[in-house]
Amino acid sequence: MLAETPIAVSREGSSHLAIERRGSDSPALDHRPPIPDVDALVRDLRQLYCVKGIELMVRIGELIVERIYAGDCAKWRSHGRKNTSFRKLSSHPDLPFHASQLSRAVSIYLLSQRRPELVRFAHVGPSHLQEILGLEQEEQDRLIRCVEAESWSTRRLREEVRACQPRADRRGGPRKLPSFQRCVQQWSERIESRTLLTDLDAIGHLPPETARSLLASVRTLCQQSEFLARQLVLRVTAVDRASSPPPNIPLRVAATPRPSMKGAPSGSLAG
């Protein structure tokens, strides 16, 4: 009996489904993702010169994430510029702009996913966003509001960013985030989406050696996470104690002895 099986056909960086009639004894399909067409991506990037400002950076970043990372922002956070296709794109001879703009464009695109109104701001430009990409979300939002409301220049924003960051050395450069903090922040989106708990039915189909290797890694992850959690608890507890007001201790006031009524004449008021 013949069965209809969908197969993926790659066309200029996009995939379409076709129907192929196969016998029941046909070999399994290769479900590996198609290799991105870097040449097609460069051609599409060259068409973006009619776009300016933040919208240009957002469009560039969107194309890169969609074509190279299959629209998965988590893949960009985990692989970044180490991806083979991204390196090919960076060194492509027909790339219409400097390679350093690629990762910056992706970062601005990811920021626009959280703040889609960025493209409508009158006083916020790509150079402003570049200055705040490494900050926490709350600090990013605060500075964006200041730039838009007070028409800050890029230099004014840079001075503000430096003022609110700790210094690492005598040169006054901003201190890098600790490794554990960067790691946890990179994983935060996957943790919130419970990625580790999806597709668990596939565990029953894992090869034994793969299962053992994953088990060892997960156990190590749990041990390190538990140790980090204990250290963070100590920090949070210390901060809470330092910021909490001292307990109200009532003062003991010596009671004033009441005057004796003994010997007072009847009907008189004791002094």
PDB file of C-alpha atoms in Angstrom:
ATOM      1  CA  MET A   1       0.000   0.000   0.000  1.00  0.00           C
ATOM      2  CA  LEU A   2       1.337   3.409  -0.962  1.00  0.00           C
ATOM      3  CA  ALA A   3       1.441   6.171   1.636  1.00  0.00           C
ATOM      4  CA  GLU A   4       1.598   9.910   1.156  1.00  0.00           C
ATOM      5  CA  THR A   5       4.596  11.317   3.004  1.00  0.00           C
ATOM      6  CA  PRO A   6       5.441  15.045   3.271  1.00  0.00           C
ATOM      7  CA  ILE A   7       9.023  15.896   2.349  1.00  0.00           C
ATOM      8  CA  ALA A   8      10.850  19.201   2.723  1.00  0.00           C
ATOM      9  CA  VAL A   9      12.112  20.932  -0.394  1.00  0.00           C
ATOM     10  CA  SER A  10      14.596  23.806   0.074  1.00  0.00           C
ATOM     11  CA  ARG A  11      14.092  26.948  -2.044  1.00  0.00           C
ATOM     12  CA  GLU A  12      16.164  30.108  -1.609  1.00  0.00           C
ATOM     13  CA  GLY A  13      16.403  29.864   2.161  1.00  0.00           C
ATOM     14  CA  SER A  14      12.764  28.794   2.696  1.00  0.00           C
ATOM     15  CA  SER A  15      11.182  25.364   2.895  1.00  0.00           C
ATOM     16  CA  HIS A  16       7.978  24.138   1.262  1.00  0.00           C
ATOM     17  CA  LEU A  17       6.090  20.900   1.626  1.00  0.00           C
ATOM     18  CA  ALA A  18       5.513  18.539  -1.272  1.00  0.00           C
ATOM     19  CA  ILE A  19       3.777  15.177  -1.422  1.00  0.00           C
ATOM     20  CA  GLU A  20       5.703  12.129  -2.562  1.00  0.00           C
ATOM     21  CA  ARG A  21       4.201   8.733  -2.946  1.00  0.00           C
ATOM     22  CA  ARG A  22       6.381   6.149  -1.233  1.00  0.00           C
ATOM     23  CA  GLY A  23       6.084   2.474  -0.522  1.00  0.00           C
ATOM     24  CA  SER A  24       5.675   1.207   3.018  1.00  0.00           C
ATOM     25  CA  ASP A  25       9.284  -0.025   2.985  1.00  0.00           C
ATOM     26  CA  SER A  26      10.756   3.363   2.066  1.00  0.00           C
ATOM     27  CA  PRO A  27      13.663   4.575   4.215  1.00  0.00           C
ATOM     28  CA  ALA A  28      12.993   7.171   6.903  1.00  0.00           C
ATOM     29  CA  LEU A  29      13.151  10.809   5.837  1.00  0.00           C
ATOM     30  CA  ASP A  30      16.060  12.996   6.884  1.00  0.00           C
ATOM     31  CA  HIS A  31      14.560  15.521   9.320  1.00  0.00           C
ATOM     32  CA  ARG A  32      17.703  17.583   9.691  1.00  0.00           C
ATOM     33  CA  PRO A  33      17.065  21.316   9.090  1.00  0.00           C
ATOM     34  CA  PRO A  34      18.101  22.561   5.642  1.00  0.00           C
ATOM     35  CA  ILE A  35      21.401  24.414   5.343  1.00  0.00           C
ATOM     36  CA  PRO A  36      20.701  28.169   5.106  1.00  0.00           C
ATOM     37  CA  ASP A  37      21.285  29.728   1.711  1.00  0.00           C
ATOM     38  CA  VAL A  38      23.753  32.458   2.651  1.00  0.00           C
ATOM     39  CA  ASP A  39      23.923  33.844  -0.895  1.00  0.00           C
ATOM     40  CA  ALA A  40      20.149  34.324  -0.975  1.00  0.00           C
ATOM     41  CA  LEU A  41      20.294  35.977   2.453  1.00  0.00           C
ATOM     42  CA  VAL A  42      22.941  38.436   1.251  1.00  0.00           C
ATOM     43  CA  ARG A  43      20.818  39.282  -1.785  1.00  0.00           C
ATOM     44  CA  ASP A  44      17.842  40.014   0.456  1.00  0.00           C
ATOM     45  CA  LEU A  45      19.969  42.111   2.811  1.00  0.00           C
ATOM     46  CA  ARG A  46      21.122  44.205  -0.141  1.00  0.00           C
ATOM     47  CA  GLN A  47      17.480  45.107  -0.803  1.00  0.00           C
ATOM     48  CA  LEU A  48      17.138  46.830   2.591  1.00  0.00           C
ATOM     49  CA  TYR A  49      18.943  50.045   1.750  1.00  0.00           C
ATOM     50  CA  CYS A  50      15.616  51.797   1.300  1.00  0.00           C
ATOM     51  CA  VAL A  51      15.037  51.291   5.042  1.00  0.00           C
ATOM     52  CA  LYS A  52      16.728  53.534   7.604  1.00  0.00           C
ATOM     53  CA  GLY A  53      17.379  53.847  11.315  1.00  0.00           C
ATOM     54  CA  ILE A  54      16.108  51.349  13.856  1.00  0.00           C
ATOM     55  CA  GLU A  55      13.791  49.726  11.332  1.00  0.00           C
ATOM     56  CA  LEU A  56      16.800  48.819   9.168  1.00  0.00           C
ATOM     57  CA  MET A  57      18.561  47.128  12.095  1.00  0.00           C
ATOM     58  CA  VAL A  58      15.365  45.294  13.064  1.00  0.00           C
ATOM     59  CA  ARG A  59      14.858  44.032   9.505  1.00  0.00           C
ATOM     60  CA  ILE A  60      18.473  42.850   9.287  1.00  0.00           C
ATOM     61  CA  GLY A  61      18.249  41.062  12.618  1.00  0.00           C
ATOM     62  CA  GLU A  62      14.928  39.481  11.712  1.00  0.00           C
ATOM     63  CA  LEU A  63      16.305  38.083   8.437  1.00  0.00           C
ATOM     64  CA  ILE A  64      19.336  36.623  10.212  1.00  0.00           C
ATOM     65  CA  VAL A  65      17.296  34.989  12.970  1.00  0.00           C
ATOM     66  CA  GLU A  66      14.722  33.599  10.539  1.00  0.00           C
ATOM     67  CA  ARG A  67      17.156  32.290   7.920  1.00  0.00           C
ATOM     68  CA  ILE A  68      20.100  31.106  10.017  1.00  0.00           C
ATOM     69  CA  TYR A  69      18.500  30.233  13.346  1.00  0.00           C
ATOM     70  CA  ALA A  70      15.100  29.082  12.030  1.00  0.00           C
ATOM     71  CA  GLY A  71      13.351  31.867  13.934  1.00  0.00           C
ATOM     72  CA  ASP A  72      14.531  30.508  17.292  1.00  0.00           C
ATOM     73  CA  CYS A  73      15.956  33.348  19.381  1.00  0.00           C
ATOM     74  CA  ALA A  74      17.226  30.847  21.948  1.00  0.00           C
ATOM     75  CA  LYS A  75      19.521  29.362  19.290  1.00  0.00           C
ATOM     76  CA  TRP A  76      21.063  32.771  18.719  1.00  0.00           C
ATOM     77  CA  ARG A  77      21.623  33.204  22.471  1.00  0.00           C
ATOM     78  CA  SER A  78      23.258  29.783  22.781  1.00  0.00           C
ATOM     79  CA  HIS A  79      25.311  29.741  19.541  1.00  0.00           C
ATOM     80  CA  GLY A  80      25.560  33.390  18.498  1.00  0.00           C
ATOM     81  CA  ARG A  81      28.401  34.201  16.132  1.00  0.00           C
ATOM     82  CA  LYS A  82      29.846  30.682  16.434  1.00  0.00           C
ATOM     83  CA  ASN A  83      27.247  29.378  13.995  1.00  0.00           C
ATOM     84  CA  THR A  84      28.877  28.234  10.746  1.00  0.00           C
ATOM     85  CA  SER A  85      26.341  29.966   8.496  1.00  0.00           C
ATOM     86  CA  PHE A  86      26.654  33.186  10.500  1.00  0.00           C
ATOM     87  CA  ARG A  87      30.432  33.131  10.019  1.00  0.00           C
ATOM     88  CA  LYS A  88      29.933  32.585   6.289  1.00  0.00           C
ATOM     89  CA  LEU A  89      27.571  35.546   6.194  1.00  0.00           C
ATOM     90  CA  SER A  90      30.054  37.742   8.090  1.00  0.00           C
ATOM     91  CA  SER A  91      32.820  37.002   5.586  1.00  0.00           C
ATOM     92  CA  HIS A  92      30.668  37.082   2.442  1.00  0.00           C
ATOM     93  CA  PRO A  93      32.285  39.342  -0.177  1.00  0.00           C
ATOM     94  CA  ASP A  94      28.963  40.882  -1.210  1.00  0.00           C
ATOM     95  CA  LEU A  95      27.765  41.761   2.300  1.00  0.00           C
ATOM     96  CA  PRO A  96      26.407  45.327   1.938  1.00  0.00           C
ATOM     97  CA  PHE A  97      27.619  46.583   5.341  1.00  0.00           C
ATOM     98  CA  HIS A  98      30.269  45.931   7.958  1.00  0.00           C
ATOM     99  CA  ALA A  99      30.201  42.487   9.551  1.00  0.00           C
ATOM    100  CA  SER A 100      30.190  43.990  13.060  1.00  0.00           C
ATOM    101  CA  GLN A 101      26.685  45.307  12.405  1.00  0.00           C
ATOM    102  CA  LEU A 102      25.227  41.807  12.126  1.00  0.00           C
ATOM    103  CA  SER A 103      25.292  40.809  15.783  1.00  0.00           C
ATOM    104  CA  ARG A 104      24.283  44.341  16.776  1.00  0.00           C
ATOM    105  CA  ALA A 105      21.288  44.125  14.450  1.00  0.00           C
ATOM    106  CA  VAL A 106      20.211  40.807  15.966  1.00  0.00           C
ATOM    107  CA  SER A 107      20.453  42.267  19.482  1.00  0.00           C
ATOM    108  CA  ILE A 108      18.350  45.274  18.459  1.00  0.00           C
ATOM    109  CA  TYR A 109      15.837  42.938  16.806  1.00  0.00           C
ATOM    110  CA  LEU A 110      15.525  40.936  20.040  1.00  0.00           C
ATOM    111  CA  LEU A 111      15.061  44.179  21.966  1.00  0.00           C
ATOM    112  CA  SER A 112      12.321  45.209  19.538  1.00  0.00           C
ATOM    113  CA  GLN A 113      10.473  41.978  20.295  1.00  0.00           C
ATOM    114  CA  ARG A 114      10.074  43.257  23.846  1.00  0.00           C
ATOM    115  CA  ARG A 115       9.675  46.931  22.879  1.00  0.00           C
ATOM    116  CA  PRO A 116       7.975  47.005  19.432  1.00  0.00           C
ATOM    117  CA  GLU A 117       7.347  50.759  19.708  1.00  0.00           C
ATOM    118  CA  LEU A 118      11.069  51.480  19.244  1.00  0.00           C
ATOM    119  CA  VAL A 119      10.666  52.056  15.501  1.00  0.00           C
ATOM    120  CA  ARG A 120       8.187  54.874  16.210  1.00  0.00           C
ATOM    121  CA  PHE A 121      10.422  56.888  18.546  1.00  0.00           C
ATOM    122  CA  ALA A 122      11.574  60.258  17.235  1.00  0.00           C
ATOM    123  CA  HIS A 123      14.772  60.698  19.265  1.00  0.00           C
ATOM    124  CA  VAL A 124      15.987  57.109  19.803  1.00  0.00           C
ATOM    125  CA  GLY A 125      18.325  55.751  17.130  1.00  0.00           C
ATOM    126  CA  PRO A 126      20.457  52.642  16.594  1.00  0.00           C
ATOM    127  CA  SER A 127      23.474  54.320  18.205  1.00  0.00           C
ATOM    128  CA  HIS A 128      21.442  54.885  21.385  1.00  0.00           C
ATOM    129  CA  LEU A 129      20.340  51.273  21.498  1.00  0.00           C
ATOM    130  CA  GLN A 130      23.894  50.064  21.016  1.00  0.00           C
ATOM    131  CA  GLU A 131      24.877  51.778  24.269  1.00  0.00           C
ATOM    132  CA  ILE A 132      22.249  49.968  26.361  1.00  0.00           C
ATOM    133  CA  LEU A 133      22.259  46.469  24.865  1.00  0.00           C
ATOM    134  CA  GLY A 134      24.278  44.998  27.744  1.00  0.00           C
ATOM    135  CA  LEU A 135      22.083  46.428  30.520  1.00  0.00           C
ATOM    136  CA  GLU A 136      19.260  44.863  32.491  1.00  0.00           C
ATOM    137  CA  GLN A 137      15.756  45.283  31.063  1.00  0.00           C
ATOM    138  CA  GLU A 138      14.617  47.749  33.752  1.00  0.00           C
ATOM    139  CA  GLU A 139      17.649  49.958  33.145  1.00  0.00           C
ATOM    140  CA  GLN A 140      17.166  49.752  29.381  1.00  0.00           C
ATOM    141  CA  ASP A 141      13.569  50.897  29.693  1.00  0.00           C
ATOM    142  CA  ARG A 142      14.480  53.781  32.007  1.00  0.00           C
ATOM    143  CA  LEU A 143      17.190  55.096  29.712  1.00  0.00           C
ATOM    144  CA  ILE A 144      15.039  54.727  26.596  1.00  0.00           C
ATOM    145  CA  ARG A 145      12.370  56.856  28.250  1.00  0.00           C
ATOM    146  CA  CYS A 146      14.962  59.503  29.145  1.00  0.00           C
ATOM    147  CA  VAL A 147      16.406  59.605  25.615  1.00  0.00           C
ATOM    148  CA  GLU A 148      12.992  59.984  24.024  1.00  0.00           C
ATOM    149  CA  ALA A 149      11.621  62.506  26.529  1.00  0.00           C
ATOM    150  CA  GLU A 150      14.745  64.680  26.821  1.00  0.00           C
ATOM    151  CA  SER A 151      16.310  64.177  23.361  1.00  0.00           C
ATOM    152  CA  TRP A 152      19.597  62.861  24.750  1.00  0.00           C
ATOM    153  CA  SER A 153      22.552  62.598  22.413  1.00  0.00           C
ATOM    154  CA  THR A 154      24.478  59.346  22.160  1.00  0.00           C
ATOM    155  CA  ARG A 155      27.305  60.924  24.154  1.00  0.00           C
ATOM    156  CA  ARG A 156      24.932  61.991  26.919  1.00  0.00           C
ATOM    157  CA  LEU A 157      23.517  58.474  27.090  1.00  0.00           C
ATOM    158  CA  ARG A 158      26.984  56.920  27.157  1.00  0.00           C
ATOM    159  CA  GLU A 159      27.922  59.099  30.118  1.00  0.00           C
ATOM    160  CA  GLU A 160      24.782  58.021  31.949  1.00  0.00           C
ATOM    161  CA  VAL A 161      25.482  54.354  31.273  1.00  0.00           C
ATOM    162  CA  ARG A 162      29.026  54.693  32.572  1.00  0.00           C
ATOM    163  CA  ALA A 163      27.828  56.529  35.655  1.00  0.00           C
ATOM    164  CA  CYS A 164      25.460  53.741  36.657  1.00  0.00           C
ATOM    165  CA  GLN A 165      27.921  50.885  36.041  1.00  0.00           C
ATOM    166  CA  PRO A 166      30.697  49.833  38.448  1.00  0.00           C
ATOM    167  CA  ARG A 167      34.299  50.299  37.377  1.00  0.00           C
ATOM    168  CA  ALA A 168      36.516  47.266  36.824  1.00  0.00           C
ATOM    169  CA  ASP A 169      39.939  48.902  36.648  1.00  0.00           C
ATOM    170  CA  ARG A 170      41.783  52.213  36.639  1.00  0.00           C
ATOM    171  CA  ARG A 171      40.864  52.856  33.023  1.00  0.00           C
ATOM    172  CA  GLY A 172      37.232  53.181  34.067  1.00  0.00           C
ATOM    173  CA  GLY A 173      35.856  50.489  31.765  1.00  0.00           C
ATOM    174  CA  PRO A 174      32.542  48.880  32.683  1.00  0.00           C
ATOM    175  CA  ARG A 175      32.837  45.615  34.554  1.00  0.00           C
ATOM    176  CA  LYS A 176      31.660  42.519  32.725  1.00  0.00           C
ATOM    177  CA  LEU A 177      28.823  40.496  34.160  1.00  0.00           C
ATOM    178  CA  PRO A 178      29.926  37.437  36.144  1.00  0.00           C
ATOM    179  CA  SER A 179      29.917  34.194  34.177  1.00  0.00           C
ATOM    180  CA  PHE A 180      27.199  32.600  36.303  1.00  0.00           C
ATOM    181  CA  GLN A 181      24.943  35.636  35.786  1.00  0.00           C
ATOM    182  CA  ARG A 182      25.362  35.574  32.006  1.00  0.00           C
ATOM    183  CA  CYS A 183      24.684  31.824  31.975  1.00  0.00           C
ATOM    184  CA  VAL A 184      21.488  32.098  34.034  1.00  0.00           C
ATOM    185  CA  GLN A 185      20.221  35.032  31.984  1.00  0.00           C
ATOM    186  CA  GLN A 186      20.822  33.122  28.758  1.00  0.00           C
ATOM    187  CA  TRP A 187      18.787  30.237  30.143  1.00  0.00           C
ATOM    188  CA  SER A 188      16.020  32.345  31.668  1.00  0.00           C
ATOM    189  CA  GLU A 189      13.796  32.277  28.572  1.00  0.00           C
ATOM    190  CA  ARG A 190      14.088  28.489  28.279  1.00  0.00           C
ATOM    191  CA  ILE A 191      13.418  28.068  31.982  1.00  0.00           C
ATOM    192  CA  GLU A 192      10.271  30.195  31.805  1.00  0.00           C
ATOM    193  CA  SER A 193       9.016  28.293  28.758  1.00  0.00           C
ATOM    194  CA  ARG A 194       9.785  24.952  30.477  1.00  0.00           C
ATOM    195  CA  THR A 195      11.850  23.801  27.515  1.00  0.00           C
ATOM    196  CA  LEU A 196      13.549  21.138  29.608  1.00  0.00           C
ATOM    197  CA  LEU A 197      10.174  19.525  30.251  1.00  0.00           C
ATOM    198  CA  THR A 198       8.911  19.357  26.663  1.00  0.00           C
ATOM    199  CA  ASP A 199       9.046  16.334  24.343  1.00  0.00           C
ATOM    200  CA  LEU A 200       9.702  14.011  27.280  1.00  0.00           C
ATOM    201  CA  ASP A 201       8.028  11.160  25.374  1.00  0.00           C
ATOM    202  CA  ALA A 202      11.195  10.963  23.286  1.00  0.00           C
ATOM    203  CA  ILE A 203      13.172   9.706  26.289  1.00  0.00           C
ATOM    204  CA  GLY A 204      11.882   6.204  25.660  1.00  0.00           C
ATOM    205  CA  HIS A 205      13.503   6.224  22.209  1.00  0.00           C
ATOM    206  CA  LEU A 206      16.952   7.446  23.261  1.00  0.00           C
ATOM    207  CA  PRO A 207      19.956   5.169  22.677  1.00  0.00           C
ATOM    208  CA  PRO A 208      21.290   3.876  26.024  1.00  0.00           C
ATOM    209  CA  GLU A 209      24.614   5.713  25.746  1.00  0.00           C
ATOM    210  CA  THR A 210      22.869   8.986  24.939  1.00  0.00           C
ATOM    211  CA  ALA A 211      20.553   8.538  27.910  1.00  0.00           C
ATOM    212  CA  ARG A 212      23.501   7.890  30.243  1.00  0.00           C
ATOM    213  CA  SER A 213      25.378  10.929  28.943  1.00  0.00           C
ATOM    214  CA  LEU A 214      22.335  13.188  29.347  1.00  0.00           C
ATOM    215  CA  LEU A 215      21.691  11.808  32.826  1.00  0.00           C
ATOM    216  CA  ALA A 216      25.237  12.643  33.902  1.00  0.00           C
ATOM    217  CA  SER A 217      24.929  16.166  32.511  1.00  0.00           C
ATOM    218  CA  VAL A 218      21.555  16.776  34.175  1.00  0.00           C
ATOM    219  CA  ARG A 219      22.861  15.528  37.526  1.00  0.00           C
ATOM    220  CA  THR A 220      25.847  17.852  37.263  1.00  0.00           C
ATOM    221  CA  LEU A 221      23.514  20.713  36.316  1.00  0.00           C
ATOM    222  CA  CYS A 222      21.355  20.013  39.380  1.00  0.00           C
ATOM    223  CA  GLN A 223      24.375  19.952  41.695  1.00  0.00           C
ATOM    224  CA  GLN A 224      25.788  23.201  40.369  1.00  0.00           C
ATOM    225  CA  SER A 225      22.361  24.864  40.373  1.00  0.00           C
ATOM    226  CA  GLU A 226      21.753  23.813  43.979  1.00  0.00           C
ATOM    227  CA  PHE A 227      25.111  25.218  45.072  1.00  0.00           C
ATOM    228  CA  LEU A 228      24.464  28.490  43.218  1.00  0.00           C
ATOM    229  CA  ALA A 229      20.988  28.689  44.755  1.00  0.00           C
ATOM    230  CA  ARG A 230      22.439  28.391  48.274  1.00  0.00           C
ATOM    231  CA  GLN A 231      24.894  31.209  47.574  1.00  0.00           C
ATOM    232  CA  LEU A 232      22.110  33.423  46.211  1.00  0.00           C
ATOM    233  CA  VAL A 233      19.947  32.674  49.257  1.00  0.00           C
ATOM    234  CA  LEU A 234      22.774  33.890  51.509  1.00  0.00           C
ATOM    235  CA  ARG A 235      23.038  37.096  49.493  1.00  0.00           C
ATOM    236  CA  VAL A 236      19.295  37.773  49.449  1.00  0.00           C
ATOM    237  CA  THR A 237      18.987  37.021  53.174  1.00  0.00           C
ATOM    238  CA  ALA A 238      21.831  39.397  53.997  1.00  0.00           C
ATOM    239  CA  VAL A 239      20.271  42.166  51.888  1.00  0.00           C
ATOM    240  CA  ASP A 240      16.833  41.643  53.468  1.00  0.00           C
ATOM    241  CA  ARG A 241      18.282  41.829  56.960  1.00  0.00           C
ATOM    242  CA  ALA A 242      20.227  44.980  56.187  1.00  0.00           C
ATOM    243  CA  SER A 243      17.216  46.727  54.665  1.00  0.00           C
ATOM    244  CA  SER A 244      14.628  45.693  57.259  1.00  0.00           C
ATOM    245  CA  PRO A 245      13.939  48.230  60.036  1.00  0.00           C
ATOM    246  CA  PRO A 246      15.059  47.334  63.549  1.00  0.00           C
ATOM    247  CA  PRO A 247      12.357  45.809  65.729  1.00  0.00           C
ATOM    248  CA  ASN A 248      10.447  48.145  68.018  1.00  0.00           C
ATOM    249  CA  ILE A 249      11.522  47.415  71.573  1.00  0.00           C
ATOM    250  CA  PRO A 250       9.218  49.104  74.116  1.00  0.00           C
ATOM    251  CA  LEU A 251      11.040  51.052  76.798  1.00  0.00           C
ATOM    252  CA  ARG A 252      10.329  50.149  80.369  1.00  0.00           C
ATOM    253  CA  VAL A 253       9.264  53.276  82.241  1.00  0.00           C
ATOM    254  CA  ALA A 254       9.431  53.163  86.008  1.00  0.00           C
ATOM    255  CA  ALA A 255       5.972  53.549  87.456  1.00  0.00           C
ATOM    256  CA  THR A 256       5.415  56.657  89.549  1.00  0.00           C
ATOM    257  CA  PRO A 257       4.376  55.617  93.053  1.00  0.00           C
ATOM    258  CA  ARG A 258       0.879  56.657  93.904  1.00  0.00           C
ATOM    259  CA  PRO A 259       0.562  58.887  96.963  1.00  0.00           C
ATOM    260  CA  SER A 260      -0.550  57.131 100.097  1.00  0.00           C
ATOM    261  CA  MET A 261      -4.153  57.714 101.183  1.00  0.00           C
ATOM    262  CA  LYS A 262      -3.450  56.573 104.719  1.00  0.00           C
ATOM    263  CA  GLY A 263      -4.286  59.234 107.310  1.00  0.00           C
ATOM    264  CA  ALA A 264      -6.045  61.529 104.891  1.00  0.00           C
ATOM    265  CA  PRO A 265      -9.105  63.249 106.436  1.00  0.00           C
ATOM    266  CA  SER A 266     -12.463  62.007 105.255  1.00  0.00           C
ATOM    267  CA  GLY A 267     -13.840  63.835 102.277  1.00  0.00           C
ATOM    268  CA  SER A 268     -10.477  65.448 101.465  1.00  0.00           C
ATOM    269  CA  LEU A 269      -8.552  64.955  98.224  1.00  0.00           C
ATOM    270  CA  ALA A 270      -5.176  63.363  98.668  1.00  0.00           C
ATOM    271  CA  GLY A 271      -2.380  65.454  97.348  1.00  0.00           C
TER     272      GLY A 271
END
